Amino acid sequence: MNQIDGLPPLRDVIERHGLSALKSLGQNFLLDLNLTSRIARSAGSLEGHTVVEIGPGPGGLTRALLANGAAKVIAVERDRRAIAALAEIQAHYPGRLEVIEGDALAIDTAALGEQPLRIVANLPYNIATPLLIGWLSPATWPPRWSSMSLMFQKEVADRITATEEDDAYGRLGVLVGWRCRATQMFDISPKAFVPPPKVTSTVVHFEPRQEPLPCRLATLEAVTAAAFGQRRKMLRQSLKPLGFDPAALCAAADLDPTVRAETVPVAGFVRLANALDALRGQ
Ligand code: SAM
C-alpha cells in the first residue's frame, strides 16, 4: 500500500484494535490513503485551517487531512474502540489532532475549533442528512465554516444538489440551494470500502452563499414542507395546510397557482415564505 505518513497500514490498525465494522454505526471504512487524500484535497487548501471531522473511525481520512496540511483536526467519534487507534495518529502529529468521544448529533460540531474552519467527513449514512441540516440551519449566516466536503450515498447527493430541473428536487435541494453552492465532486465505488456498502457514494462540496435571498428559515421550511408534501399537486391545492388562501399566497409571491412544487426555483420559495410571513403579520 502507498503510505502517505509512515504510520501503519489501515488494515493493520483495524486488526490490532478489533475494529470490525458495525452496521448500527454506519461503519464502512476507506482503507486507501490515496483515495482519502483525494477527498481531503477536494476541500481546498487546508493550510492554516481547522478541520472538523465526524466519524474518523480507524483514521484513514483523518490521516489524509493531517498529511495534506490541516493545522488542526477535531474529530468526533462515537465508537470507543476507535479512540485507541486514533491515539497513534495523535502521537504522530503532536498537538494537531483532538478527538472528542461522543455523538455528533448531540454536539454543536460547527461551534468547535478556531476559524477558518472546514468540515470534512465520510459521514455515517444513517445520520448524514440530520447532520447536514444542522450545519445549514444556524440562526446567523454566513456560518462559522467556510466549506464542507461530505460524502453521502449517491441518491442523497442527488437530492442535495438538485434544482427544479431535476427529478430529485425537493425540500433538501431548496434548503441547500438557498444558503449554499453545492457541487458533486466525484463518485466512489462500493469496492473502495470495507465492508462494501450496497450503493455508490458521492463527495459533495458546499460553499456558503455570503448573501442568501432574505427570508426566515422556519417559514421557508414550512412552505417547502407543504408544497412538497403533495408534490404532484398544484400549489393551489398543496399550500392549503399553511392556513391561508393559496391563490392569495401565490399572487403575492408572483407564482402561478397551477404549477407544482417541483417546478418552482429556490427564489420562488423564498418569495412564498416572505408572502406567508407578510400575511401572518411577521
Ligand atoms: N472516516 C472513516 C473512513 O472514512 O474510513 C469512517 C467512516 S464511517 C462511514 C462513519 C464513522 O462515523 C464510523 O467511524 C462511526 O463509528 C462514526 N459514527 C457513527 N455514528 C456517529 C455519531 N452519532 N457520532 C459520531 N460518530 C459516529
PDB file of C-alpha atoms and ligand atoms in Angstrom:
ATOM      1  CA  MET A   1       0.000   0.000   0.000  1.00  0.00           C
ATOM      2  CA  ASN A   2       1.135   3.511  -0.802  1.00  0.00           C
ATOM      3  CA  GLN A   3       1.542   5.219   2.592  1.00  0.00           C
ATOM      4  CA  ILE A   4       1.454   8.985   2.999  1.00  0.00           C
ATOM      5  CA  ASP A   5       2.697   9.333   6.555  1.00  0.00           C
ATOM      6  CA  GLY A   6       4.791   6.376   7.722  1.00  0.00           C
ATOM      7  CA  LEU A   7       2.009   5.184  10.041  1.00  0.00           C
ATOM      8  CA  PRO A   8       0.922   1.523   9.827  1.00  0.00           C
ATOM      9  CA  PRO A   9      -1.464   0.421   7.041  1.00  0.00           C
ATOM     10  CA  LEU A  10      -5.138   0.845   7.958  1.00  0.00           C
ATOM     11  CA  ARG A  11      -5.823  -2.887   7.601  1.00  0.00           C
ATOM     12  CA  ASP A  12      -3.270  -3.475  10.338  1.00  0.00           C
ATOM     13  CA  VAL A  13      -4.797  -0.725  12.535  1.00  0.00           C
ATOM     14  CA  ILE A  14      -8.278  -2.234  12.159  1.00  0.00           C
ATOM     15  CA  GLU A  15      -6.985  -5.702  13.053  1.00  0.00           C
ATOM     16  CA  ARG A  16      -4.950  -4.606  16.085  1.00  0.00           C
ATOM     17  CA  HIS A  17      -7.807  -2.556  17.524  1.00  0.00           C
ATOM     18  CA  GLY A  18     -10.557  -5.080  16.780  1.00  0.00           C
ATOM     19  CA  LEU A  19     -12.431  -2.536  14.657  1.00  0.00           C
ATOM     20  CA  SER A  20     -14.808  -4.964  12.954  1.00  0.00           C
ATOM     21  CA  ALA A  21     -17.351  -2.736  11.196  1.00  0.00           C
ATOM     22  CA  LEU A  22     -20.662  -2.195  12.991  1.00  0.00           C
ATOM     23  CA  LYS A  23     -23.722  -1.669  10.816  1.00  0.00           C
ATOM     24  CA  SER A  24     -25.502   0.145  13.655  1.00  0.00           C
ATOM     25  CA  LEU A  25     -22.840   2.891  13.490  1.00  0.00           C
ATOM     26  CA  GLY A  26     -22.919   3.128   9.686  1.00  0.00           C
ATOM     27  CA  GLN A  27     -19.335   1.892   9.512  1.00  0.00           C
ATOM     28  CA  ASN A  28     -17.878   1.489   6.025  1.00  0.00           C
ATOM     29  CA  PHE A  29     -14.181   2.229   6.215  1.00  0.00           C
ATOM     30  CA  LEU A  30     -11.911   3.628   3.496  1.00  0.00           C
ATOM     31  CA  LEU A  31      -8.509   1.936   3.572  1.00  0.00           C
ATOM     32  CA  ASP A  32      -6.830   3.552   0.564  1.00  0.00           C
ATOM     33  CA  LEU A  33      -4.932   6.648   1.683  1.00  0.00           C
ATOM     34  CA  ASN A  34      -4.621   7.839  -1.935  1.00  0.00           C
ATOM     35  CA  LEU A  35      -8.401   7.981  -2.066  1.00  0.00           C
ATOM     36  CA  THR A  36      -8.790   9.675   1.317  1.00  0.00           C
ATOM     37  CA  SER A  37      -6.142  12.189   0.192  1.00  0.00           C
ATOM     38  CA  ARG A  38      -8.251  12.911  -2.882  1.00  0.00           C
ATOM     39  CA  ILE A  39     -11.207  13.676  -0.591  1.00  0.00           C
ATOM     40  CA  ALA A  40      -9.015  15.858   1.642  1.00  0.00           C
ATOM     41  CA  ARG A  41      -7.698  17.790  -1.374  1.00  0.00           C
ATOM     42  CA  SER A  42     -11.231  18.321  -2.715  1.00  0.00           C
ATOM     43  CA  ALA A  43     -11.855  20.522   0.344  1.00  0.00           C
ATOM     44  CA  GLY A  44      -9.407  23.149  -0.970  1.00  0.00           C
ATOM     45  CA  SER A  45      -6.284  24.320   0.819  1.00  0.00           C
ATOM     46  CA  LEU A  46      -6.126  23.073   4.404  1.00  0.00           C
ATOM     47  CA  GLU A  47      -3.115  25.182   5.378  1.00  0.00           C
ATOM     48  CA  GLY A  48      -3.921  27.255   8.461  1.00  0.00           C
ATOM     49  CA  HIS A  49      -7.375  25.667   8.725  1.00  0.00           C
ATOM     50  CA  THR A  50      -9.087  23.776  11.487  1.00  0.00           C
ATOM     51  CA  VAL A  51     -10.989  20.786  10.123  1.00  0.00           C
ATOM     52  CA  VAL A  52     -13.926  19.250  11.951  1.00  0.00           C
ATOM     53  CA  GLU A  53     -14.327  15.590  11.005  1.00  0.00           C
ATOM     54  CA  ILE A  54     -17.290  13.470  12.037  1.00  0.00           C
ATOM     55  CA  GLY A  55     -16.685   9.736  12.434  1.00  0.00           C
ATOM     56  CA  PRO A  56     -12.918   9.289  11.947  1.00  0.00           C
ATOM     57  CA  GLY A  57     -13.151   5.521  12.649  1.00  0.00           C
ATOM     58  CA  PRO A  58      -9.700   3.982  12.136  1.00  0.00           C
ATOM     59  CA  GLY A  59      -8.475   7.337  10.805  1.00  0.00           C
ATOM     60  CA  GLY A  60      -7.998   6.971   7.042  1.00  0.00           C
ATOM     61  CA  LEU A  61      -9.455  10.389   6.228  1.00  0.00           C
ATOM     62  CA  THR A  62      -8.030  11.946   9.424  1.00  0.00           C
ATOM     63  CA  ARG A  63      -4.516  10.959   8.347  1.00  0.00           C
ATOM     64  CA  ALA A  64      -5.078  12.392   4.882  1.00  0.00           C
ATOM     65  CA  LEU A  65      -6.321  15.689   6.327  1.00  0.00           C
ATOM     66  CA  LEU A  66      -3.228  15.976   8.533  1.00  0.00           C
ATOM     67  CA  ALA A  67      -0.816  14.882   5.802  1.00  0.00           C
ATOM     68  CA  ASN A  68      -2.392  17.444   3.463  1.00  0.00           C
ATOM     69  CA  GLY A  69      -1.624  20.298   5.829  1.00  0.00           C
ATOM     70  CA  ALA A  70      -4.606  20.840   8.166  1.00  0.00           C
ATOM     71  CA  ALA A  71      -3.366  22.954  11.074  1.00  0.00           C
ATOM     72  CA  LYS A  72      -5.660  21.027  13.380  1.00  0.00           C
ATOM     73  CA  VAL A  73      -8.263  18.278  13.066  1.00  0.00           C
ATOM     74  CA  ILE A  74     -11.049  17.984  15.625  1.00  0.00           C
ATOM     75  CA  ALA A  75     -12.605  14.545  15.199  1.00  0.00           C
ATOM     76  CA  VAL A  76     -15.876  13.451  16.811  1.00  0.00           C
ATOM     77  CA  GLU A  77     -16.278   9.685  17.115  1.00  0.00           C
ATOM     78  CA  ARG A  78     -18.942   7.663  18.877  1.00  0.00           C
ATOM     79  CA  ASP A  79     -17.212   4.274  18.762  1.00  0.00           C
ATOM     80  CA  ARG A  80     -14.982   3.882  21.810  1.00  0.00           C
ATOM     81  CA  ARG A  81     -12.960   1.143  20.059  1.00  0.00           C
ATOM     82  CA  ALA A  82     -11.637   3.712  17.576  1.00  0.00           C
ATOM     83  CA  ILE A  83     -10.251   6.051  20.229  1.00  0.00           C
ATOM     84  CA  ALA A  84      -7.105   3.954  20.879  1.00  0.00           C
ATOM     85  CA  ALA A  85      -6.448   3.704  17.137  1.00  0.00           C
ATOM     86  CA  LEU A  86      -6.705   7.478  16.839  1.00  0.00           C
ATOM     87  CA  ALA A  87      -4.243   7.924  19.732  1.00  0.00           C
ATOM     88  CA  GLU A  88      -1.490   6.577  17.447  1.00  0.00           C
ATOM     89  CA  ILE A  89      -2.236   9.383  14.984  1.00  0.00           C
ATOM     90  CA  GLN A  90      -2.253  11.943  17.815  1.00  0.00           C
ATOM     91  CA  ALA A  91       1.234  10.789  18.842  1.00  0.00           C
ATOM     92  CA  HIS A  92       2.467  11.103  15.252  1.00  0.00           C
ATOM     93  CA  TYR A  93       1.097  14.662  14.856  1.00  0.00           C
ATOM     94  CA  PRO A  94       1.571  16.224  18.318  1.00  0.00           C
ATOM     95  CA  GLY A  95      -0.987  18.916  19.144  1.00  0.00           C
ATOM     96  CA  ARG A  96      -2.735  18.672  15.782  1.00  0.00           C
ATOM     97  CA  LEU A  97      -5.451  16.075  16.443  1.00  0.00           C
ATOM     98  CA  GLU A  98      -8.154  16.475  19.064  1.00  0.00           C
ATOM     99  CA  VAL A  99     -10.524  13.553  19.473  1.00  0.00           C
ATOM    100  CA  ILE A 100     -13.928  14.034  21.068  1.00  0.00           C
ATOM    101  CA  GLU A 101     -15.666  10.822  22.059  1.00  0.00           C
ATOM    102  CA  GLY A 102     -19.387  11.412  21.658  1.00  0.00           C
ATOM    103  CA  ASP A 103     -22.483  11.571  19.486  1.00  0.00           C
ATOM    104  CA  ALA A 104     -22.095  14.162  16.725  1.00  0.00           C
ATOM    105  CA  LEU A 105     -25.846  14.765  16.759  1.00  0.00           C
ATOM    106  CA  ALA A 106     -25.689  15.822  20.413  1.00  0.00           C
ATOM    107  CA  ILE A 107     -22.768  18.251  19.980  1.00  0.00           C
ATOM    108  CA  ASP A 108     -22.741  21.651  18.259  1.00  0.00           C
ATOM    109  CA  THR A 109     -19.963  20.474  15.959  1.00  0.00           C
ATOM    110  CA  ALA A 110     -19.873  23.685  13.901  1.00  0.00           C
ATOM    111  CA  ALA A 111     -19.039  25.629  17.075  1.00  0.00           C
ATOM    112  CA  LEU A 112     -15.810  23.649  17.605  1.00  0.00           C
ATOM    113  CA  GLY A 113     -12.311  24.988  16.970  1.00  0.00           C
ATOM    114  CA  GLU A 114     -10.897  28.174  15.562  1.00  0.00           C
ATOM    115  CA  GLN A 115     -11.757  29.751  12.233  1.00  0.00           C
ATOM    116  CA  PRO A 116     -11.034  29.389   9.366  1.00  0.00           C
ATOM    117  CA  LEU A 117     -12.925  26.150   9.648  1.00  0.00           C
ATOM    118  CA  ARG A 118     -13.775  23.419   7.176  1.00  0.00           C
ATOM    119  CA  ILE A 119     -15.956  20.387   7.790  1.00  0.00           C
ATOM    120  CA  VAL A 120     -14.792  17.217   6.034  1.00  0.00           C
ATOM    121  CA  ALA A 121     -16.288  13.782   6.615  1.00  0.00           C
ATOM    122  CA  ASN A 122     -17.200  10.372   5.298  1.00  0.00           C
ATOM    123  CA  LEU A 123     -20.496  10.522   7.166  1.00  0.00           C
ATOM    124  CA  PRO A 124     -22.261   7.607   8.826  1.00  0.00           C
ATOM    125  CA  TYR A 125     -25.091   7.198   6.322  1.00  0.00           C
ATOM    126  CA  ASN A 126     -27.810   6.809   8.974  1.00  0.00           C
ATOM    127  CA  ILE A 127     -27.293  10.336  10.393  1.00  0.00           C
ATOM    128  CA  ALA A 128     -25.862  12.124   7.337  1.00  0.00           C
ATOM    129  CA  THR A 129     -28.991  14.137   6.475  1.00  0.00           C
ATOM    130  CA  PRO A 130     -29.767  15.377  10.035  1.00  0.00           C
ATOM    131  CA  LEU A 131     -26.125  16.420  10.438  1.00  0.00           C
ATOM    132  CA  LEU A 132     -26.231  18.311   7.139  1.00  0.00           C
ATOM    133  CA  ILE A 133     -29.495  20.065   8.040  1.00  0.00           C
ATOM    134  CA  GLY A 134     -27.946  21.130  11.357  1.00  0.00           C
ATOM    135  CA  TRP A 135     -24.944  22.690   9.577  1.00  0.00           C
ATOM    136  CA  LEU A 136     -27.273  24.511   7.160  1.00  0.00           C
ATOM    137  CA  SER A 137     -29.535  25.889   9.881  1.00  0.00           C
ATOM    138  CA  PRO A 138     -27.624  28.241  12.191  1.00  0.00           C
ATOM    139  CA  ALA A 139     -29.566  31.356  13.179  1.00  0.00           C
ATOM    140  CA  THR A 140     -26.913  33.648  11.720  1.00  0.00           C
ATOM    141  CA  TRP A 141     -25.488  33.288   8.218  1.00  0.00           C
ATOM    142  CA  PRO A 142     -22.813  33.036   6.821  1.00  0.00           C
ATOM    143  CA  PRO A 143     -21.947  30.157   9.183  1.00  0.00           C
ATOM    144  CA  ARG A 144     -18.648  29.652  11.034  1.00  0.00           C
ATOM    145  CA  TRP A 145     -17.490  27.086   8.461  1.00  0.00           C
ATOM    146  CA  SER A 146     -16.060  28.278   5.154  1.00  0.00           C
ATOM    147  CA  SER A 147     -16.655  24.990   3.320  1.00  0.00           C
ATOM    148  CA  MET A 148     -17.885  21.434   3.808  1.00  0.00           C
ATOM    149  CA  SER A 149     -16.757  18.379   1.858  1.00  0.00           C
ATOM    150  CA  LEU A 150     -19.009  15.498   2.759  1.00  0.00           C
ATOM    151  CA  MET A 151     -19.610  12.008   1.468  1.00  0.00           C
ATOM    152  CA  PHE A 152     -23.169  10.750   1.032  1.00  0.00           C
ATOM    153  CA  GLN A 153     -24.930   7.887  -0.664  1.00  0.00           C
ATOM    154  CA  LYS A 154     -25.276   8.972  -4.305  1.00  0.00           C
ATOM    155  CA  GLU A 155     -29.069   9.123  -4.096  1.00  0.00           C
ATOM    156  CA  VAL A 156     -28.813  11.610  -1.182  1.00  0.00           C
ATOM    157  CA  ALA A 157     -26.128  13.628  -3.029  1.00  0.00           C
ATOM    158  CA  ASP A 158     -28.533  13.893  -5.987  1.00  0.00           C
ATOM    159  CA  ARG A 159     -31.253  15.309  -3.714  1.00  0.00           C
ATOM    160  CA  ILE A 160     -28.780  17.772  -2.165  1.00  0.00           C
ATOM    161  CA  THR A 161     -27.596  19.238  -5.471  1.00  0.00           C
ATOM    162  CA  ALA A 162     -30.941  19.027  -7.321  1.00  0.00           C
ATOM    163  CA  THR A 163     -32.557  22.089  -8.867  1.00  0.00           C
ATOM    164  CA  GLU A 164     -36.060  22.470 -10.298  1.00  0.00           C
ATOM    165  CA  GLU A 165     -34.801  20.816 -13.473  1.00  0.00           C
ATOM    166  CA  ASP A 166     -34.071  17.516 -11.682  1.00  0.00           C
ATOM    167  CA  ASP A 167     -36.313  14.634 -10.581  1.00  0.00           C
ATOM    168  CA  ALA A 168     -34.583  14.575  -7.177  1.00  0.00           C
ATOM    169  CA  TYR A 169     -35.570  18.196  -6.404  1.00  0.00           C
ATOM    170  CA  GLY A 170     -37.296  18.613  -3.049  1.00  0.00           C
ATOM    171  CA  ARG A 171     -37.063  20.227   0.391  1.00  0.00           C
ATOM    172  CA  LEU A 172     -33.375  19.402   0.828  1.00  0.00           C
ATOM    173  CA  GLY A 173     -32.445  20.888  -2.557  1.00  0.00           C
ATOM    174  CA  VAL A 174     -34.275  24.122  -1.704  1.00  0.00           C
ATOM    175  CA  LEU A 175     -32.612  24.485   1.704  1.00  0.00           C
ATOM    176  CA  VAL A 176     -29.151  23.740   0.293  1.00  0.00           C
ATOM    177  CA  GLY A 177     -29.626  25.917  -2.797  1.00  0.00           C
ATOM    178  CA  TRP A 178     -30.883  28.826  -0.714  1.00  0.00           C
ATOM    179  CA  ARG A 179     -27.835  29.006   1.549  1.00  0.00           C
ATOM    180  CA  CYS A 180     -25.043  27.280  -0.411  1.00  0.00           C
ATOM    181  CA  ARG A 181     -23.491  26.462  -3.706  1.00  0.00           C
ATOM    182  CA  ALA A 182     -23.203  22.659  -3.650  1.00  0.00           C
ATOM    183  CA  THR A 183     -21.230  20.681  -6.213  1.00  0.00           C
ATOM    184  CA  GLN A 184     -20.832  16.935  -6.692  1.00  0.00           C
ATOM    185  CA  MET A 185     -17.056  16.357  -6.876  1.00  0.00           C
ATOM    186  CA  PHE A 186     -16.706  12.622  -7.661  1.00  0.00           C
ATOM    187  CA  ASP A 187     -18.238   9.218  -7.043  1.00  0.00           C
ATOM    188  CA  ILE A 188     -16.658   6.426  -5.012  1.00  0.00           C
ATOM    189  CA  SER A 189     -17.351   2.805  -5.848  1.00  0.00           C
ATOM    190  CA  PRO A 190     -18.657   0.451  -3.124  1.00  0.00           C
ATOM    191  CA  LYS A 191     -15.486  -1.597  -3.725  1.00  0.00           C
ATOM    192  CA  ALA A 192     -13.385   1.124  -2.067  1.00  0.00           C
ATOM    193  CA  PHE A 193     -14.974   0.446   1.342  1.00  0.00           C
ATOM    194  CA  VAL A 194     -14.640  -2.272   3.958  1.00  0.00           C
ATOM    195  CA  PRO A 195     -17.271  -3.667   4.123  1.00  0.00           C
ATOM    196  CA  PRO A 196     -18.630  -2.537   0.736  1.00  0.00           C
ATOM    197  CA  PRO A 197     -21.989  -0.735   1.026  1.00  0.00           C
ATOM    198  CA  LYS A 198     -24.779  -1.573  -1.431  1.00  0.00           C
ATOM    199  CA  VAL A 199     -24.645   1.771  -3.229  1.00  0.00           C
ATOM    200  CA  THR A 200     -22.211   4.222  -4.810  1.00  0.00           C
ATOM    201  CA  SER A 201     -21.093   7.196  -2.698  1.00  0.00           C
ATOM    202  CA  THR A 202     -20.526  10.795  -3.810  1.00  0.00           C
ATOM    203  CA  VAL A 203     -18.399  13.585  -2.355  1.00  0.00           C
ATOM    204  CA  VAL A 204     -20.272  16.906  -2.271  1.00  0.00           C
ATOM    205  CA  HIS A 205     -18.534  20.255  -1.742  1.00  0.00           C
ATOM    206  CA  PHE A 206     -20.520  23.100  -0.133  1.00  0.00           C
ATOM    207  CA  GLU A 207     -19.638  26.784  -0.057  1.00  0.00           C
ATOM    208  CA  PRO A 208     -21.908  29.137   1.872  1.00  0.00           C
ATOM    209  CA  ARG A 209     -23.553  31.953  -0.072  1.00  0.00           C
ATOM    210  CA  GLN A 210     -22.447  35.177   1.567  1.00  0.00           C
ATOM    211  CA  GLU A 211     -25.823  36.848   0.952  1.00  0.00           C
ATOM    212  CA  PRO A 212     -28.648  34.331   0.530  1.00  0.00           C
ATOM    213  CA  LEU A 213     -32.000  35.832  -0.516  1.00  0.00           C
ATOM    214  CA  PRO A 214     -33.501  37.203   2.708  1.00  0.00           C
ATOM    215  CA  CYS A 215     -36.197  35.086   4.359  1.00  0.00           C
ATOM    216  CA  ARG A 216     -36.881  33.247   7.609  1.00  0.00           C
ATOM    217  CA  LEU A 217     -35.580  29.686   7.720  1.00  0.00           C
ATOM    218  CA  ALA A 218     -38.584  28.363   9.680  1.00  0.00           C
ATOM    219  CA  THR A 219     -41.027  29.854   7.170  1.00  0.00           C
ATOM    220  CA  LEU A 220     -39.060  28.519   4.207  1.00  0.00           C
ATOM    221  CA  GLU A 221     -39.210  25.081   5.824  1.00  0.00           C
ATOM    222  CA  ALA A 222     -42.963  25.444   6.355  1.00  0.00           C
ATOM    223  CA  VAL A 223     -43.696  26.328   2.723  1.00  0.00           C
ATOM    224  CA  THR A 224     -41.453  23.618   1.285  1.00  0.00           C
ATOM    225  CA  ALA A 225     -42.947  21.029   3.676  1.00  0.00           C
ATOM    226  CA  ALA A 226     -46.437  21.922   2.449  1.00  0.00           C
ATOM    227  CA  ALA A 227     -45.538  22.231  -1.230  1.00  0.00           C
ATOM    228  CA  PHE A 228     -43.501  19.028  -1.448  1.00  0.00           C
ATOM    229  CA  GLY A 229     -45.810  17.174   0.965  1.00  0.00           C
ATOM    230  CA  GLN A 230     -48.078  16.834  -2.068  1.00  0.00           C
ATOM    231  CA  ARG A 231     -45.507  17.276  -4.808  1.00  0.00           C
ATOM    232  CA  ARG A 232     -47.764  16.045  -7.630  1.00  0.00           C
ATOM    233  CA  LYS A 233     -50.496  18.552  -6.739  1.00  0.00           C
ATOM    234  CA  MET A 234     -50.731  22.129  -7.954  1.00  0.00           C
ATOM    235  CA  LEU A 235     -49.719  24.851  -5.469  1.00  0.00           C
ATOM    236  CA  ARG A 236     -53.338  25.999  -5.138  1.00  0.00           C
ATOM    237  CA  GLN A 237     -54.010  22.590  -3.523  1.00  0.00           C
ATOM    238  CA  SER A 238     -50.724  21.709  -1.805  1.00  0.00           C
ATOM    239  CA  LEU A 239     -50.380  25.050   0.045  1.00  0.00           C
ATOM    240  CA  LYS A 240     -53.753  24.715   1.809  1.00  0.00           C
ATOM    241  CA  PRO A 241     -52.219  23.337   5.059  1.00  0.00           C
ATOM    242  CA  LEU A 242     -50.485  26.715   5.559  1.00  0.00           C
ATOM    243  CA  GLY A 243     -53.855  28.139   6.639  1.00  0.00           C
ATOM    244  CA  PHE A 244     -54.129  30.992   4.103  1.00  0.00           C
ATOM    245  CA  ASP A 245     -55.769  31.194   0.694  1.00  0.00           C
ATOM    246  CA  PRO A 246     -53.185  29.572  -1.639  1.00  0.00           C
ATOM    247  CA  ALA A 247     -54.268  31.807  -4.528  1.00  0.00           C
ATOM    248  CA  ALA A 248     -53.523  34.930  -2.479  1.00  0.00           C
ATOM    249  CA  LEU A 249     -50.191  33.491  -1.366  1.00  0.00           C
ATOM    250  CA  CYS A 250     -49.196  32.646  -4.931  1.00  0.00           C
ATOM    251  CA  ALA A 251     -50.272  36.060  -6.192  1.00  0.00           C
ATOM    252  CA  ALA A 252     -48.189  37.776  -3.517  1.00  0.00           C
ATOM    253  CA  ALA A 253     -45.230  35.561  -4.443  1.00  0.00           C
ATOM    254  CA  ASP A 254     -45.681  36.117  -8.177  1.00  0.00           C
ATOM    255  CA  LEU A 255     -46.207  32.368  -8.746  1.00  0.00           C
ATOM    256  CA  ASP A 256     -48.710  30.597 -10.970  1.00  0.00           C
ATOM    257  CA  PRO A 257     -51.032  28.636  -8.597  1.00  0.00           C
ATOM    258  CA  THR A 258     -51.422  25.854 -11.181  1.00  0.00           C
ATOM    259  CA  VAL A 259     -47.718  24.868 -11.125  1.00  0.00           C
ATOM    260  CA  ARG A 260     -46.316  22.091  -8.934  1.00  0.00           C
ATOM    261  CA  ALA A 261     -43.616  22.417  -6.264  1.00  0.00           C
ATOM    262  CA  GLU A 262     -41.081  20.523  -8.341  1.00  0.00           C
ATOM    263  CA  THR A 263     -41.019  23.309 -10.966  1.00  0.00           C
ATOM    264  CA  VAL A 264     -40.596  26.222  -8.521  1.00  0.00           C
ATOM    265  CA  PRO A 265     -36.992  27.512  -8.182  1.00  0.00           C
ATOM    266  CA  VAL A 266     -35.449  28.443  -4.825  1.00  0.00           C
ATOM    267  CA  ALA A 267     -36.193  32.151  -5.411  1.00  0.00           C
ATOM    268  CA  GLY A 268     -39.900  31.284  -5.823  1.00  0.00           C
ATOM    269  CA  PHE A 269     -39.972  29.500  -2.463  1.00  0.00           C
ATOM    270  CA  VAL A 270     -38.233  32.457  -0.829  1.00  0.00           C
ATOM    271  CA  ARG A 271     -40.931  34.777  -2.220  1.00  0.00           C
ATOM    272  CA  LEU A 272     -43.591  32.373  -0.967  1.00  0.00           C
ATOM    273  CA  ALA A 273     -42.037  32.322   2.528  1.00  0.00           C
ATOM    274  CA  ASN A 274     -41.936  36.122   2.623  1.00  0.00           C
ATOM    275  CA  ALA A 275     -45.543  36.318   1.378  1.00  0.00           C
ATOM    276  CA  LEU A 276     -46.631  33.928   4.147  1.00  0.00           C
ATOM    277  CA  ASP A 277     -44.819  35.981   6.795  1.00  0.00           C
ATOM    278  CA  ALA A 278     -46.467  39.151   5.462  1.00  0.00           C
ATOM    279  CA  LEU A 279     -49.921  37.526   5.704  1.00  0.00           C
ATOM    280  CA  ARG A 280     -49.123  36.365   9.236  1.00  0.00           C
ATOM    281  CA  GLY A 281     -48.028  39.890  10.095  1.00  0.00           C
ATOM    282  CA  GLN A 282     -44.442  38.803  10.881  1.00  0.00           C
TER     283      GLN A 282
HETATM  284  N1  SAM B   1     -13.888   8.246   8.429  1.00  0.00           N
HETATM  285  C1  SAM B   1     -13.775   6.799   8.385  1.00  0.00           C
HETATM  286  C2  SAM B   1     -13.421   6.352   6.989  1.00  0.00           C
HETATM  287  O1  SAM B   1     -13.627   7.150   6.058  1.00  0.00           O
HETATM  288  O2  SAM B   1     -12.974   5.214   6.824  1.00  0.00           O
HETATM  289  C3  SAM B   1     -15.057   6.104   8.871  1.00  0.00           C
HETATM  290  C4  SAM B   1     -16.324   6.495   8.147  1.00  0.00           C
HETATM  291  S1  SAM B   1     -17.718   5.509   8.583  1.00  0.00           S
HETATM  292  C5  SAM B   1     -18.704   5.700   7.139  1.00  0.00           C
HETATM  293  C6  SAM B   1     -18.635   6.503   9.744  1.00  0.00           C
HETATM  294  C7  SAM B   1     -17.987   6.726  11.093  1.00  0.00           C
HETATM  295  O3  SAM B   1     -18.888   7.532  11.903  1.00  0.00           O
HETATM  296  C8  SAM B   1     -17.711   5.485  11.925  1.00  0.00           C
HETATM  297  O4  SAM B   1     -16.408   5.546  12.430  1.00  0.00           O
HETATM  298  C9  SAM B   1     -18.749   5.526  13.048  1.00  0.00           C
HETATM  299  O5  SAM B   1     -18.312   4.892  14.243  1.00  0.00           O
HETATM  300  C10 SAM B   1     -18.928   7.011  13.235  1.00  0.00           C
HETATM  301  N2  SAM B   1     -20.238   7.392  13.811  1.00  0.00           N
HETATM  302  C11 SAM B   1     -21.423   6.784  13.653  1.00  0.00           C
HETATM  303  N3  SAM B   1     -22.389   7.449  14.303  1.00  0.00           N
HETATM  304  C12 SAM B   1     -21.783   8.509  14.905  1.00  0.00           C
HETATM  305  C13 SAM B   1     -22.264   9.573  15.733  1.00  0.00           C
HETATM  306  N4  SAM B   1     -23.536   9.666  16.070  1.00  0.00           N
HETATM  307  N5  SAM B   1     -21.364  10.484  16.169  1.00  0.00           N
HETATM  308  C14 SAM B   1     -20.041  10.403  15.827  1.00  0.00           C
HETATM  309  N6  SAM B   1     -19.555   9.414  15.034  1.00  0.00           N
HETATM  310  C15 SAM B   1     -20.401   8.482  14.599  1.00  0.00           C
END
